[in-house]
Coordinates of C-alpha atoms in Angstrom, one line a residue:
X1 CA 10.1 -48.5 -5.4
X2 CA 9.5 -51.9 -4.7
X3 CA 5.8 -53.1 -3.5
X4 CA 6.9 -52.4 0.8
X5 CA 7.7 -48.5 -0.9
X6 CA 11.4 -48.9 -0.4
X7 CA 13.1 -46.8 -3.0
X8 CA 14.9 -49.0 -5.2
X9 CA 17.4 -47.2 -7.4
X10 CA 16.8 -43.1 -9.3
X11 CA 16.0 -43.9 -13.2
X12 CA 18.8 -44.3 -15.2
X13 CA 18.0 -41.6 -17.7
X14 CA 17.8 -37.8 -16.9
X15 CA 15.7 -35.0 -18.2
X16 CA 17.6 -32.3 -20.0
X17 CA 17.1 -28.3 -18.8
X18 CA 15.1 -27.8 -22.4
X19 CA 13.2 -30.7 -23.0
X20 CA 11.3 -31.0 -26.6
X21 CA 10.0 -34.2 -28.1
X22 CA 13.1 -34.8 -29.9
X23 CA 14.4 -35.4 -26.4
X24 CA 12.5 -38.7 -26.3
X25 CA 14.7 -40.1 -29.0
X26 CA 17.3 -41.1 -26.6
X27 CA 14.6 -43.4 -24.5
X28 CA 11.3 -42.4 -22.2
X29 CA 13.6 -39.2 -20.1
X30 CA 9.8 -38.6 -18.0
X31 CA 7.9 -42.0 -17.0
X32 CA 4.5 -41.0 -17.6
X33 CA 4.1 -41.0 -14.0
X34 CA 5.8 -38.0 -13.8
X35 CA 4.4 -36.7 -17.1
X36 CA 1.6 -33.3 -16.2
X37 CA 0.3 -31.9 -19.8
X38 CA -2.3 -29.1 -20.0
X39 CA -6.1 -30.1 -19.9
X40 CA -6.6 -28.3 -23.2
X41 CA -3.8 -30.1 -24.6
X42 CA -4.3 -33.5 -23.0
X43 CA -8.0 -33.8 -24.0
X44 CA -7.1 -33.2 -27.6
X45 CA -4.7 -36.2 -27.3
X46 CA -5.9 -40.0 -26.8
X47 CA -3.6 -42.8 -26.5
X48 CA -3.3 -44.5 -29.1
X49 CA -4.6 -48.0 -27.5
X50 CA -3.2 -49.9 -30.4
X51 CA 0.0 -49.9 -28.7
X52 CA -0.4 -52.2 -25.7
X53 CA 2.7 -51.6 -24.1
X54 CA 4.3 -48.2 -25.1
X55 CA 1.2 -45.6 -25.5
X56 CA 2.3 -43.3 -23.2
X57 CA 5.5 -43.4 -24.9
X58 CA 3.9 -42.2 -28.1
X59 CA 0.8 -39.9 -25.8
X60 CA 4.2 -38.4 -24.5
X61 CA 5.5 -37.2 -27.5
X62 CA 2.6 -36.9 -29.5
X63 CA 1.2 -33.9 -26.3
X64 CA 4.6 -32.2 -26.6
X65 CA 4.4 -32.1 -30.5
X66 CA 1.1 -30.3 -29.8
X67 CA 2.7 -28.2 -27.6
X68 CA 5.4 -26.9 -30.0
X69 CA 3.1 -26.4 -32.6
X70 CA 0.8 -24.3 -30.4
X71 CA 3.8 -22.3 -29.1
X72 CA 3.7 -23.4 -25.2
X73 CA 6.6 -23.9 -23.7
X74 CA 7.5 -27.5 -21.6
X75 CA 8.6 -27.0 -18.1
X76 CA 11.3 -29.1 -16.7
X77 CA 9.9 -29.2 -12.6
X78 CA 13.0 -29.4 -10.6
X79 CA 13.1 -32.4 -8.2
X80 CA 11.2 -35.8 -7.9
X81 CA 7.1 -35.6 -8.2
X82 CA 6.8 -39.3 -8.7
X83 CA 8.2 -42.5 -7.7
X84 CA 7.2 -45.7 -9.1
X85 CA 7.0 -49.4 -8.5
X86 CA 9.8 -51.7 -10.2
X87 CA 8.2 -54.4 -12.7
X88 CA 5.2 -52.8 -14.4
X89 CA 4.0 -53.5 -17.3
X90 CA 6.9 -52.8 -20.0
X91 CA 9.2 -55.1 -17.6
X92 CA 6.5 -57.7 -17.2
X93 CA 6.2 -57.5 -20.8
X94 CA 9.3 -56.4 -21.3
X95 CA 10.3 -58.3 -25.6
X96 CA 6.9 -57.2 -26.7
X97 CA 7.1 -52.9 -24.8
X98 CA 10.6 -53.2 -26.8
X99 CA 8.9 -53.8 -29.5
X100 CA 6.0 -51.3 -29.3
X101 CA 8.8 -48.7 -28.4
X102 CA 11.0 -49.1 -31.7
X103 CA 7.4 -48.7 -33.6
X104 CA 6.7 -45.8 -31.8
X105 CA 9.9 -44.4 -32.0
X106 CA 10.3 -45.3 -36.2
X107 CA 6.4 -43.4 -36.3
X108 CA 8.1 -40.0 -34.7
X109 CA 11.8 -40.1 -35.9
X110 CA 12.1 -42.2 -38.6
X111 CA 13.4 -45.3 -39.0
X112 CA 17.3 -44.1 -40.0
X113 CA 17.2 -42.2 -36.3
X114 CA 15.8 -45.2 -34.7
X115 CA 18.0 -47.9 -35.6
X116 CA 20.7 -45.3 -34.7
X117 CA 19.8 -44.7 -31.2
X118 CA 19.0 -47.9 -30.5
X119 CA 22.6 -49.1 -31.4
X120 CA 23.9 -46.3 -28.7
X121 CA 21.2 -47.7 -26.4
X122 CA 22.8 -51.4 -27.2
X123 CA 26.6 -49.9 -26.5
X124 CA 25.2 -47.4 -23.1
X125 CA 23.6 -50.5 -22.0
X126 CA 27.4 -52.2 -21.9
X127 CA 28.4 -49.3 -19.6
X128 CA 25.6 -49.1 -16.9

């Protein structure tokens, strides 16, 4: 949206039917806006404030990692529950969130994986 709440453009990324915290290796598929994690699971999970730009990024994963190991299942909510204004922080600060997002990403996948996708997210880029 922009700041008069004119919708602006649908994300460019999609959220699969069965969404795990692998998922998130192919870029942020539920803006934290958007993001609704259990009370019990939530309050067991702080952000990690030493990444500025990209916590929930990492909160994200980190509460569905949780969620696997406790055996809950993630529910994919049909439909849009959150819309958002364009140029927020990670665009504002957009070199330095990249940044944050590759260290969050190398944390949870590894750095093999990470310099991987981010090559397909160099060559999807191309074609958007």
């Amino acid at each position: 949206m922009d700041g008069e709440g004119r919708f602006l453009r649908k994300r460019h990324l999609s959220v699969p039917d069965r969404l795990t915290w692998r998922s998130f290796r192919q870029g942020m598929l539920v803006c934290h806006q958007a993001f609704y994690a259990r009370l019990n699971v939530a309050r067991d999970i702080p952000y990690d404030l030493t990444f500025r730009h990209s916590a929930d990024v990492d909160w994200c994963i980190r509460v569905m990692q949780e969620a696997e190991r406790r055996g809950l299942p993630l529910v994919r909510v049909p439909g849009v529950v959150a819309d958002f204004l364009d140029g927020g922080d990670s665009k504002q600060n957009h070199r330095d969130s990249l940044l944050e997002r590759f260290a969050v990403m190398r944390r949870h996948y590894g750095l093999l994986t990470t310099l991987a996708m981010h090559g397909w997210f160099v060559v999807r880029g191309m074609f958007r």
